[in-house]
mmCIF file of C-alpha atoms in Angstrom:
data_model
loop_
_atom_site.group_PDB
_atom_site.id
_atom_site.type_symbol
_atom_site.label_atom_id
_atom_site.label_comp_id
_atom_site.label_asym_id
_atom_site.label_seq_id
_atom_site.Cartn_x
_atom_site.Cartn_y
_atom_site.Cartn_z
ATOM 1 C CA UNK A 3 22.937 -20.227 -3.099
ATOM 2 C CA UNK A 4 25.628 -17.235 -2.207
ATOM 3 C CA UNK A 5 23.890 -14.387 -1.937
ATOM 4 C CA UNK A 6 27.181 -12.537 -2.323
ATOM 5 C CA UNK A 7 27.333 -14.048 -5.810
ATOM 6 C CA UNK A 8 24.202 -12.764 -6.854
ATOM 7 C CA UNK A 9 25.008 -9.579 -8.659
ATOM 8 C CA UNK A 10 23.480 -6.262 -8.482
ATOM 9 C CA UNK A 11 21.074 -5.476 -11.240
ATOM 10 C CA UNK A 12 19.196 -2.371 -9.586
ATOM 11 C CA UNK A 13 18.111 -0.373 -12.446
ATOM 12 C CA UNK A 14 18.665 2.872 -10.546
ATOM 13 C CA UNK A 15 20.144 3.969 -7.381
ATOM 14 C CA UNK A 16 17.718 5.612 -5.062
ATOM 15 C CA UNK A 17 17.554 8.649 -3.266
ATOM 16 C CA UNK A 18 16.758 7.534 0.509
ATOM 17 C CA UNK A 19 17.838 10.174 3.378
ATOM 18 C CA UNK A 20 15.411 12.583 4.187
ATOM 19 C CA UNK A 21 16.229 15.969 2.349
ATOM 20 C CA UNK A 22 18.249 18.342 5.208
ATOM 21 C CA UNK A 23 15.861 21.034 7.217
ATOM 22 C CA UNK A 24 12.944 18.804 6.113
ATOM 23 C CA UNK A 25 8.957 19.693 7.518
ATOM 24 C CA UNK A 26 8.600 16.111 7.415
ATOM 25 C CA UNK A 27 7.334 14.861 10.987
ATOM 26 C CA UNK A 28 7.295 10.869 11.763
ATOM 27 C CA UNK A 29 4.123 9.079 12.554
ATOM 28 C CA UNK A 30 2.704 5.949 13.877
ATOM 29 C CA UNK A 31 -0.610 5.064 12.331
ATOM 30 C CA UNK A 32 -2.442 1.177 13.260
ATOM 31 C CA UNK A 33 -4.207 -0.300 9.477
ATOM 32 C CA UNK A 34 -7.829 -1.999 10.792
ATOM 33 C CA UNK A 35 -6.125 -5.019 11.602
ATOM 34 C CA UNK A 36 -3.486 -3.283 13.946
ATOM 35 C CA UNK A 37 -0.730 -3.411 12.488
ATOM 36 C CA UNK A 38 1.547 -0.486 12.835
ATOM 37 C CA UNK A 39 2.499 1.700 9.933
ATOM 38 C CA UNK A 40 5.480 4.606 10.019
ATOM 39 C CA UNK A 41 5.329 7.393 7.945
ATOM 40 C CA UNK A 42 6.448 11.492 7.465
ATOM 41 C CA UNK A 43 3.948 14.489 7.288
ATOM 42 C CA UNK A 44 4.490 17.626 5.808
ATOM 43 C CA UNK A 45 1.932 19.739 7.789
ATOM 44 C CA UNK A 46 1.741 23.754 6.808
ATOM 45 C CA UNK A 47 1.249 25.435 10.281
ATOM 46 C CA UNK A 48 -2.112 27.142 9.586
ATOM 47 C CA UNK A 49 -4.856 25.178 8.254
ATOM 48 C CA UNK A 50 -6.579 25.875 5.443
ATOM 49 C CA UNK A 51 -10.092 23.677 4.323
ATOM 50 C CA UNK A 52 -9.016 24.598 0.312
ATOM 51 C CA UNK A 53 -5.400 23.098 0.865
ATOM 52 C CA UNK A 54 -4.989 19.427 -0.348
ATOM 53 C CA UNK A 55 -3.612 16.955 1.170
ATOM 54 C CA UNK A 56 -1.555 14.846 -0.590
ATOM 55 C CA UNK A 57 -0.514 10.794 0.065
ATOM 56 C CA UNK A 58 2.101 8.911 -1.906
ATOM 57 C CA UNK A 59 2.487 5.514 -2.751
ATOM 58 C CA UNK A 60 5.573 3.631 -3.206
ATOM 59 C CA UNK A 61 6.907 1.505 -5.391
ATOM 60 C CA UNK A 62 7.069 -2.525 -4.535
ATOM 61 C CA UNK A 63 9.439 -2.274 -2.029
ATOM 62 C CA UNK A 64 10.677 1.033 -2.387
ATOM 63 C CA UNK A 65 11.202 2.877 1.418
ATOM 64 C CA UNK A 66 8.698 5.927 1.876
ATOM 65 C CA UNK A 67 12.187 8.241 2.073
ATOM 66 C CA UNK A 68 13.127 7.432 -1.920
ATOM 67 C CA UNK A 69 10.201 10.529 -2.288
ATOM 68 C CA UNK A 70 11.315 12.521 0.472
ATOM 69 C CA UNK A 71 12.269 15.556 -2.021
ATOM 70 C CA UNK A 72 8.910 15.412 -4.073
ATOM 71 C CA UNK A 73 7.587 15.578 -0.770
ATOM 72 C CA UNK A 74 9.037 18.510 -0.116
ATOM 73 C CA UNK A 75 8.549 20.336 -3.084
ATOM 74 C CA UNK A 76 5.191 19.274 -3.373
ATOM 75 C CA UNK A 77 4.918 21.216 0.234
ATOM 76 C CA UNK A 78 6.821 24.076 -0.905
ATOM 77 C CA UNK A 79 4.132 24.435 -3.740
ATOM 78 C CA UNK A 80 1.420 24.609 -1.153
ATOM 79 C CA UNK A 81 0.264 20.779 -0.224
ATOM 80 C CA UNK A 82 0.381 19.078 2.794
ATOM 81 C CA UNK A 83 1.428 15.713 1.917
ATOM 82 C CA UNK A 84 1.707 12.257 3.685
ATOM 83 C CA UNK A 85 4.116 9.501 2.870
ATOM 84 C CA UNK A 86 4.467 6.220 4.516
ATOM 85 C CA UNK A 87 5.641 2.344 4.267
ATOM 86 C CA UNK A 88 3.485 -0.574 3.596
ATOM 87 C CA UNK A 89 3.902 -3.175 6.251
ATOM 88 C CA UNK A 90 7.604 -5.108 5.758
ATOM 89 C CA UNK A 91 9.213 -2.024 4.479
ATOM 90 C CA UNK A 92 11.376 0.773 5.639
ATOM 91 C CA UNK A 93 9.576 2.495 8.671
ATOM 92 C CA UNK A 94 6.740 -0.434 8.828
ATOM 93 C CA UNK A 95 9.417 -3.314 9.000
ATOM 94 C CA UNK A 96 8.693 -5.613 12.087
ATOM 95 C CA UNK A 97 12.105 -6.982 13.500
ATOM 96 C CA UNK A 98 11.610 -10.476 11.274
ATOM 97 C CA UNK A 99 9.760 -10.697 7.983
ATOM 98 C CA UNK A 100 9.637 -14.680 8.377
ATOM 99 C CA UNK A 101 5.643 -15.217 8.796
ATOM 100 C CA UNK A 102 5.160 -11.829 8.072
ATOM 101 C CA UNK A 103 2.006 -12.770 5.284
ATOM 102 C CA UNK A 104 1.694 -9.258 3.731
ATOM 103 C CA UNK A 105 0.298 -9.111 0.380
ATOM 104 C CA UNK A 106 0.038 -6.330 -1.979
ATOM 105 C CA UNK A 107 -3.509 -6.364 -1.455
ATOM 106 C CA UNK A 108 -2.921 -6.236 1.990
ATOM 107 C CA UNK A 109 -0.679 -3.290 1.265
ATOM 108 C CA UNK A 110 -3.368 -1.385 -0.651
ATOM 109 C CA UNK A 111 -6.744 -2.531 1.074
ATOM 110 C CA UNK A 112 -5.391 -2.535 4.687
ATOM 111 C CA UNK A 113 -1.892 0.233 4.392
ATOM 112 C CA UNK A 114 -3.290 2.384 1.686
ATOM 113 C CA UNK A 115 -6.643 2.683 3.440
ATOM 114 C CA UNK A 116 -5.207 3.636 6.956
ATOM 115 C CA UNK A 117 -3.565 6.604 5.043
ATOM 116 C CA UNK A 118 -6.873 7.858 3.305
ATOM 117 C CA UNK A 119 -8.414 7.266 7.013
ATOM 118 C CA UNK A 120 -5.197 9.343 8.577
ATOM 119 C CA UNK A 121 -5.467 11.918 6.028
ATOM 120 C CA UNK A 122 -9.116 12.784 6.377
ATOM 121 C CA UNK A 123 -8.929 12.659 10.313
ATOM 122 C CA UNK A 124 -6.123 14.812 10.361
ATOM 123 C CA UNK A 125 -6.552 17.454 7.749
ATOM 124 C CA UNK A 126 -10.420 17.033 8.123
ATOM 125 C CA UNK A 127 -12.482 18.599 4.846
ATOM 126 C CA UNK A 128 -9.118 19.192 2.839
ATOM 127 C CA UNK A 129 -9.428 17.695 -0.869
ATOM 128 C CA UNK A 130 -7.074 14.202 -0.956
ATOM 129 C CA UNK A 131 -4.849 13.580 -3.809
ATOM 130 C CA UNK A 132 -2.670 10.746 -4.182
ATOM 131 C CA UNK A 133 0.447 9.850 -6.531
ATOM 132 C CA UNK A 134 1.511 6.406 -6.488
ATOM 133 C CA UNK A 135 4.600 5.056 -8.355
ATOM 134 C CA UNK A 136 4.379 1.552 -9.770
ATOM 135 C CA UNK A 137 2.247 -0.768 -7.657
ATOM 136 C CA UNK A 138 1.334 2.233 -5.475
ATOM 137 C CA UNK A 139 -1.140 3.271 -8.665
ATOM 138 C CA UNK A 140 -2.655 0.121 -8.283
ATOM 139 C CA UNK A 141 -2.685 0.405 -4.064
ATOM 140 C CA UNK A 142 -4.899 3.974 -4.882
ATOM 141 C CA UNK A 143 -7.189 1.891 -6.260
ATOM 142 C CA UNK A 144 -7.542 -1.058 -3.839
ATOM 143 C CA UNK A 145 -8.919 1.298 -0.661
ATOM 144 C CA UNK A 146 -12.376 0.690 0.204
ATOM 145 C CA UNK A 147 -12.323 4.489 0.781
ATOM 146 C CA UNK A 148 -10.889 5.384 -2.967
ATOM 147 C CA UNK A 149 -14.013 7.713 -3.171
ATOM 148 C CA UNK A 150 -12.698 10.348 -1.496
ATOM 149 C CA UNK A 151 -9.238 11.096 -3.904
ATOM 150 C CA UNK A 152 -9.829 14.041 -5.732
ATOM 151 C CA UNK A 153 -7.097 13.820 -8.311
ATOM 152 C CA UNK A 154 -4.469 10.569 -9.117
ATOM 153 C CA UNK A 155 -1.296 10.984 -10.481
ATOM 154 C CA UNK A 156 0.229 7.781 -11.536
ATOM 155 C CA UNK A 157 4.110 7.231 -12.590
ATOM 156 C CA UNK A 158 4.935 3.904 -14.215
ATOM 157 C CA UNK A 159 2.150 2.159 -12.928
ATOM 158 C CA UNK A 160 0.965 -1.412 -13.387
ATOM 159 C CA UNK A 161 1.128 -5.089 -11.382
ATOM 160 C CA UNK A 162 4.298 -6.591 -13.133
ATOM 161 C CA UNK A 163 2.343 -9.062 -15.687
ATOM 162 C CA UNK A 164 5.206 -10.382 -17.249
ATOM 163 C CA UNK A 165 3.987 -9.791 -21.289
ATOM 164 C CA UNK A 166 3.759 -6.293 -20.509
ATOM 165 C CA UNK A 167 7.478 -6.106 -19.759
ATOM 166 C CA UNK A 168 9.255 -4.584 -22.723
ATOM 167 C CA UNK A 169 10.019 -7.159 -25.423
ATOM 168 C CA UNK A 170 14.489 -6.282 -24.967
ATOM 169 C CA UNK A 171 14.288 -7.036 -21.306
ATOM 170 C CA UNK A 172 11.504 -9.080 -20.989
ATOM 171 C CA UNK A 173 13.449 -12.707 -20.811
ATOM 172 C CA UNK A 174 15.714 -11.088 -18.093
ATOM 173 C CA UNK A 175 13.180 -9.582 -15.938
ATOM 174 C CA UNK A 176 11.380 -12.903 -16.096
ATOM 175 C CA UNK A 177 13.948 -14.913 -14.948
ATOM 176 C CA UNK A 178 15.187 -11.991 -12.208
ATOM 177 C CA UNK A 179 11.251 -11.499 -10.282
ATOM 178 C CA UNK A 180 9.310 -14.670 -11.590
ATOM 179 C CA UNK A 181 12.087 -17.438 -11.011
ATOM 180 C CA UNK A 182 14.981 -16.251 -8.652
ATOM 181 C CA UNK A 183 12.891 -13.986 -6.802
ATOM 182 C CA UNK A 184 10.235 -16.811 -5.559
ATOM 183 C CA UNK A 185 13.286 -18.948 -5.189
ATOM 184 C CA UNK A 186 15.181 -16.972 -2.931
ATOM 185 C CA UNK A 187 11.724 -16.441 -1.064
ATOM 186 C CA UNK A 188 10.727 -19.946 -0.763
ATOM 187 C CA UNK A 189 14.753 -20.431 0.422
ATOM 188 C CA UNK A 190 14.681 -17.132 3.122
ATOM 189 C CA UNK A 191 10.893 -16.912 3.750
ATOM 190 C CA UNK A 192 11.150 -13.619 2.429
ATOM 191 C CA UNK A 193 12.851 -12.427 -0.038
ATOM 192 C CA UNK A 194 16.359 -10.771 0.829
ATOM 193 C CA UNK A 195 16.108 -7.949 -2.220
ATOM 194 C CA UNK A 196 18.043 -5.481 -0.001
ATOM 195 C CA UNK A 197 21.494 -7.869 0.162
ATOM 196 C CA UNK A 198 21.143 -8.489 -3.274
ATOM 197 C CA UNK A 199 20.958 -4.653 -3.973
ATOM 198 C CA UNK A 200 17.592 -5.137 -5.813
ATOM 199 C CA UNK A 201 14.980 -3.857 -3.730
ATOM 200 C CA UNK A 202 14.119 -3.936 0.065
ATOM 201 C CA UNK A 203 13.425 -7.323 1.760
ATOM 202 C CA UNK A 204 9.818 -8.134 0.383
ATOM 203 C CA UNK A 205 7.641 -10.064 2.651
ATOM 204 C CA UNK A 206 6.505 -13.867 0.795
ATOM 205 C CA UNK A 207 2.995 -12.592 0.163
ATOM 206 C CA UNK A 208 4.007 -9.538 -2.096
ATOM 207 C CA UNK A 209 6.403 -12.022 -4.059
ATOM 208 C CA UNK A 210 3.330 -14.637 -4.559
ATOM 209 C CA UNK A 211 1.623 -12.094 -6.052
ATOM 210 C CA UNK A 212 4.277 -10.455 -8.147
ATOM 211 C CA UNK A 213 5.521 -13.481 -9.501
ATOM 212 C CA UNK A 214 2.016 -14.946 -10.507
ATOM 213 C CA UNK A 215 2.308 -15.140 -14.237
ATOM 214 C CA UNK A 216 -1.475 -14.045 -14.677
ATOM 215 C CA UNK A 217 -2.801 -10.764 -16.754
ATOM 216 C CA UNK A 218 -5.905 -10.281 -14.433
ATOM 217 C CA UNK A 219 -5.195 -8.560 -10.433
ATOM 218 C CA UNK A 220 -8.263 -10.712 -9.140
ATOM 219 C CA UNK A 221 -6.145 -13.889 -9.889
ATOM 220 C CA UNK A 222 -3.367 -12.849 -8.348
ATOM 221 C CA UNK A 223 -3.139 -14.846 -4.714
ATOM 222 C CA UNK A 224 -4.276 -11.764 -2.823
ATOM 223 C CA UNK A 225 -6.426 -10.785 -5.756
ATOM 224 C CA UNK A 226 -9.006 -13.782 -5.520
ATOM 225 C CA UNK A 227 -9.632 -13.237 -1.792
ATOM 226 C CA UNK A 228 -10.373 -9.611 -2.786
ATOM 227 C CA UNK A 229 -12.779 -10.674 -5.736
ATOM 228 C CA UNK A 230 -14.527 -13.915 -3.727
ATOM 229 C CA UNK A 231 -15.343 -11.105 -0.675
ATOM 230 C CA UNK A 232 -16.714 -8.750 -3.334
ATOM 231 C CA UNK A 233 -18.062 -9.001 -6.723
ATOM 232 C CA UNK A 234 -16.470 -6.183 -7.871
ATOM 233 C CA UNK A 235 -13.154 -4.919 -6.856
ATOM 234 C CA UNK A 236 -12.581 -1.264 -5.211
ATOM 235 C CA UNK A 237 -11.126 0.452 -8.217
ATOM 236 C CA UNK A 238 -14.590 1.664 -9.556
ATOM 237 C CA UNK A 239 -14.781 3.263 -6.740
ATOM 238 C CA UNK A 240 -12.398 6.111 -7.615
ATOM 239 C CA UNK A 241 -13.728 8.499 -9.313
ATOM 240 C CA UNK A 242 -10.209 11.004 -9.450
ATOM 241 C CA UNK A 243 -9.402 12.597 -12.603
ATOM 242 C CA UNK A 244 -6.263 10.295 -13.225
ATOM 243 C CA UNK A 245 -3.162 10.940 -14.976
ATOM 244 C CA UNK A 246 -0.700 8.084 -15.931
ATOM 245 C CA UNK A 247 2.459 9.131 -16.714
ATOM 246 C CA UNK A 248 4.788 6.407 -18.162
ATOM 247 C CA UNK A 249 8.345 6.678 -20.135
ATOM 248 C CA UNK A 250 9.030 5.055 -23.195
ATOM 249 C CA UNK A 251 12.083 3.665 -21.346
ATOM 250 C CA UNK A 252 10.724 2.126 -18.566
ATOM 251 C CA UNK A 253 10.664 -1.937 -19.307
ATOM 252 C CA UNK A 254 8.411 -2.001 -16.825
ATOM 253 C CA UNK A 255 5.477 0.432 -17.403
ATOM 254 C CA UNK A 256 5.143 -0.161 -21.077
ATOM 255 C CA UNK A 257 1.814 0.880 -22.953
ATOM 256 C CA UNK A 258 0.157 -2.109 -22.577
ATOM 257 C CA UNK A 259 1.016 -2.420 -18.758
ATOM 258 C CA UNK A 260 0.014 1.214 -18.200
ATOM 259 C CA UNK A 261 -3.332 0.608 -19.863
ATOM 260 C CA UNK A 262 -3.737 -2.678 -18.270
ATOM 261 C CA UNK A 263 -3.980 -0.625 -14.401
ATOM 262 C CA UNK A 264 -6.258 2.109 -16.183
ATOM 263 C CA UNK A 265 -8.398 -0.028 -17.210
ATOM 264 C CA UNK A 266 -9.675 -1.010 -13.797
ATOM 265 C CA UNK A 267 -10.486 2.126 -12.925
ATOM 266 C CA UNK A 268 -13.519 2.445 -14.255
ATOM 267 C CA UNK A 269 -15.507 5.601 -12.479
ATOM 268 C CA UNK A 270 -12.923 7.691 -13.693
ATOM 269 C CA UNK A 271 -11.443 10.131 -16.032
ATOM 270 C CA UNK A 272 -8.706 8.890 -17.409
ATOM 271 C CA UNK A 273 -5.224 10.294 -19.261
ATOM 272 C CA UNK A 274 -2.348 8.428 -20.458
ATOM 273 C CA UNK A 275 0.992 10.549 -21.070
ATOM 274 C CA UNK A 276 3.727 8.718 -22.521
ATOM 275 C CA UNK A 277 7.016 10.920 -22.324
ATOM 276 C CA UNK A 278 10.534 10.057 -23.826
ATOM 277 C CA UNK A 279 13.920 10.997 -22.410
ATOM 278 C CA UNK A 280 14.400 13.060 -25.167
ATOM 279 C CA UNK A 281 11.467 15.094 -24.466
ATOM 280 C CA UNK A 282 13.012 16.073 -21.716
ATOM 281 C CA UNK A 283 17.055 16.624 -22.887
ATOM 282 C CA UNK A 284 17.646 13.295 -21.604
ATOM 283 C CA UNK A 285 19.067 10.193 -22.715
ATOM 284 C CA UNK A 286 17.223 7.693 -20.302
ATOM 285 C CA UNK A 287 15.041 7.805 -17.242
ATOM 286 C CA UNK A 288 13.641 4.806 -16.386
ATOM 287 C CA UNK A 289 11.490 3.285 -14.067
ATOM 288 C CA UNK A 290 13.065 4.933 -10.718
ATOM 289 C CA UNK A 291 14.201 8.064 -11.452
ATOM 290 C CA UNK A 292 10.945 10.379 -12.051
ATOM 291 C CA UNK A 293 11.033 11.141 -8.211
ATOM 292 C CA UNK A 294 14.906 11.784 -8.173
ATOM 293 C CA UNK A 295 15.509 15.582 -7.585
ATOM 294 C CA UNK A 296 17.476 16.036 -11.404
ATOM 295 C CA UNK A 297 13.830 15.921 -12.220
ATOM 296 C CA UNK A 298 12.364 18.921 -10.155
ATOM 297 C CA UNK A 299 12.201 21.480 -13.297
ATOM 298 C CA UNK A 300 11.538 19.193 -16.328
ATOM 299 C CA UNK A 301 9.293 16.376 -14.806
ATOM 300 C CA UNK A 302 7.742 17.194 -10.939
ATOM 301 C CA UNK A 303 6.086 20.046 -12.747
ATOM 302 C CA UNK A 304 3.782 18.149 -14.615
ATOM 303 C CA UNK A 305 2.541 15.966 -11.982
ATOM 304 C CA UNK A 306 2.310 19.388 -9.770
ATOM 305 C CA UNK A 307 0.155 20.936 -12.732
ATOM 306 C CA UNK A 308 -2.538 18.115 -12.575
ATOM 307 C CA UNK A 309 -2.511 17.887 -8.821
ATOM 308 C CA UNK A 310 -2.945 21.590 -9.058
ATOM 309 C CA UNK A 311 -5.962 21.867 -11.542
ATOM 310 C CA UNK A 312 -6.595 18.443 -13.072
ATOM 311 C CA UNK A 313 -5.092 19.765 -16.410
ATOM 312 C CA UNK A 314 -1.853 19.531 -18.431
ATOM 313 C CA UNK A 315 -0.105 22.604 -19.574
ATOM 314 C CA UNK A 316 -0.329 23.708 -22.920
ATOM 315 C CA UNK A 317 3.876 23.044 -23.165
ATOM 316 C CA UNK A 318 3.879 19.663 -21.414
ATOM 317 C CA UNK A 319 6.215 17.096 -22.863
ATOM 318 C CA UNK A 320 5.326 14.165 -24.358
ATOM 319 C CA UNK A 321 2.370 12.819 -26.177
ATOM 320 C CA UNK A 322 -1.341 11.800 -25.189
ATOM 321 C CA UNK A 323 -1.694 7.879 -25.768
ATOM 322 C CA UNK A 324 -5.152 7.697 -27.386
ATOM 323 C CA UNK A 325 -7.540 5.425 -24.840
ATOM 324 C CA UNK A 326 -9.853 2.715 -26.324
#
C-alpha cells in the first residue's frame, strides 16, 4: 500500500507550536515503570497552597503542544497547569515505535498517573484539576491516584466504540480507525497516522484497543488486564465534580458516547453539556477545535468557570443533557 495515496481526511488542522513568550518550561518525568515522559509547566513564580494546579490530557495521539494556548490562558487566569505526552507521542516519542507496546491503559494508568504524582510533588497541597480531551477523559479516570482531582473538565470524551459514532459518518469512520488503521499497523508495526496526515504515529497497543469493536473499556485488550488485576476499575475512584462538554457536531463524542465514559465514573458528580455551533455564532466545531484559540471568548470560558468554582454560569451556552 502507497502511503502517498492514502488521502488526508484530518477533520481539523491543529494548532502545534508553542504560543510566542510562553511560561511554559519543558520537563522530564519517569511513569513507575521508567519510562520517560516530556512535558511543559506553567509555574506562577510565588506559590500559593489555594492555587490549582491544573493537568491536561490529550487526545489519542494528539502532541501535548495542540493545547499550548489553553495552557496559557488557563495560566493567565491564575492556574498553574501541566501538559505532557503519553509515551509514543510528541515529546515522549522514543526514536522507533516498532515494539514500542503502549496501550491506552498504559497511557492512563502508567502516563496519566506520573502526572498526578508530578503535580502533587511539585506544587505540594495545591487542589489538582484536570481537563482531558477525548481519550484523555477516560486517562483521568484510569490513575490509581484519581482521588486526588478536585474538579474534571471533559471535551468530547469517550473510547471510540464504533455505534456511538454519529449515524452520517459512522460507515466512514469505521472503515478509516477499525479496518485501515489496524491494517496499516499490522503492515508498519505502528501505525504511520502522521504521513497520512491523520494523527501522530500511534504505537500498536493504542490501535488494538481503539479498533476493538467492543462497548465495554474492560474488554478492550488493555482493558481486561486492568479488570483481571482488579475487580473494579479506577474510575470510582474519582470523586471530581465532572463536566462533559460535547458538540452536537462532533461524530465522535455523540450523546451516547459521552454518556458511555460518564458512566464509569461512578463516585462522582456528574454534568453533561451538549453545545451546538450555533450556540456559539458558529457554523461547525467539531471534535478538534474546542482548544483552538478562535475559541478563547465563546468556549475556554466555560471550562475556566467550572475549573474555577465547579459551576456553570447563569449565560452558558448550550443545554444540560438530562442523566439517567
Amino acid at each position: 500500500m502507497n502511503l502517498q495515496d492514502m488521502p488526508s481526511l484530518a477533520p481539523t488542522q491543529l494548532e502545534l507550536p508553542l504560543p510566542t513568550g510562553t511560561p511554559g518550561e519543558s520537563f522530564n518525568e519517569p511513569a513507575a515503570d521508567g519510562f520517560i515522559l516530556g512535558g511543559f509547566t506553567w509555574r506562577h513564580a510565588n506559590q500559593d497552597p489555594t492555587r490549582p494546579v491544573v493537568i491536561i490530557n490529550a487526545a489519542t495521539s494528539v502532541r501535548c503542544r495542540h493545547y499550548s494556548r489553553f495552557a496559557d490562558y488557563l495560566f493567565t487566569n491564575g492556574f498553574d497547569v501541566i501538559t505532557y505526552d503519553y509515551r509514543g507521542i510528541g515529546e515522549s516519542r522514543p526514536a522507533s515505535l516498532k515494539g514500542l507496546e503502549a496501550s491506552w491503559s498504559d497511557w492512563g494508568a502508567l502516563d496519566f498517573e506520573a502526572m498526578l504524582q508530578r503535580a502533587q510533588r511539585e506544587f505540594a497541597q495545591q487542589p489538582i484539576n484536570v481537563v482531558g480531551h477525548s481519550f484523555g477523559g477516560c486517562a483521568a479516570g484510569l490513575g490509581t491516584s484519581g482521588h486526588v482531582i478536585r474538579r474534571l473538565v471533559t471535551v468530547g470524551a469517550q473510547f471510540a466504540y464504533w455505534r456511538d459514532y454519529a449515524p452520517a459518518h459512522r460507515w466512514r469512520m469505521f472503515g478509516k480507525w477499525h479496518v485501515v488503521m489496524p491494517l496499516m499497523t499490522m503492515l508498519y508495526g505502528y501505525f504511520p497516522g502522521k504521513r497520512l496526515g491523520w494523527l501522530e504515529d500511534t504505537p500498536a497497543g493504542v490501535v488494538r484497543d481503539w479498533s476493538m469493536p467492543t462497548a465495554r473499556y474492560e474488554k478492550r485488550p488493555s482493558g481486561r488486564v486492568i479488570h483481571t488485576k482488579n475487580s473494579q476499575l479506577p474510575f470510582a475512584n474519582v470523586t471530581a465534580k465532572t463536566l462533559a462538554i460535547s458538540l452536537s457536531d462532533d461524530p465522535y463524542g455523540t450523546i451516547p458516547a459521552i454518556e458511555r465514559l460518564l458512566d464509569y465514573f461512578t463516585g462522582s458528580t456528574n454534568t453533561h453539556l451538549r453545545i451546538t455551533p450555533a450556540d456559539i455564532g458558529e457554523e461547525k466545531v467539531g471534535h478538534f477545535a474546542f482548544f483552538r484559540s478562535a475559541y478563547q471568548a465563546t468556549l475556554w470560558p466555560i471550562a475556566l468557570s467550572w475549573l474555577q468554582t465547579g459551576e456553570l454560569a447563569p449565560d452558558t451556552p448550550g443545554r444540560r443533557v438530562p442523566r439517567s
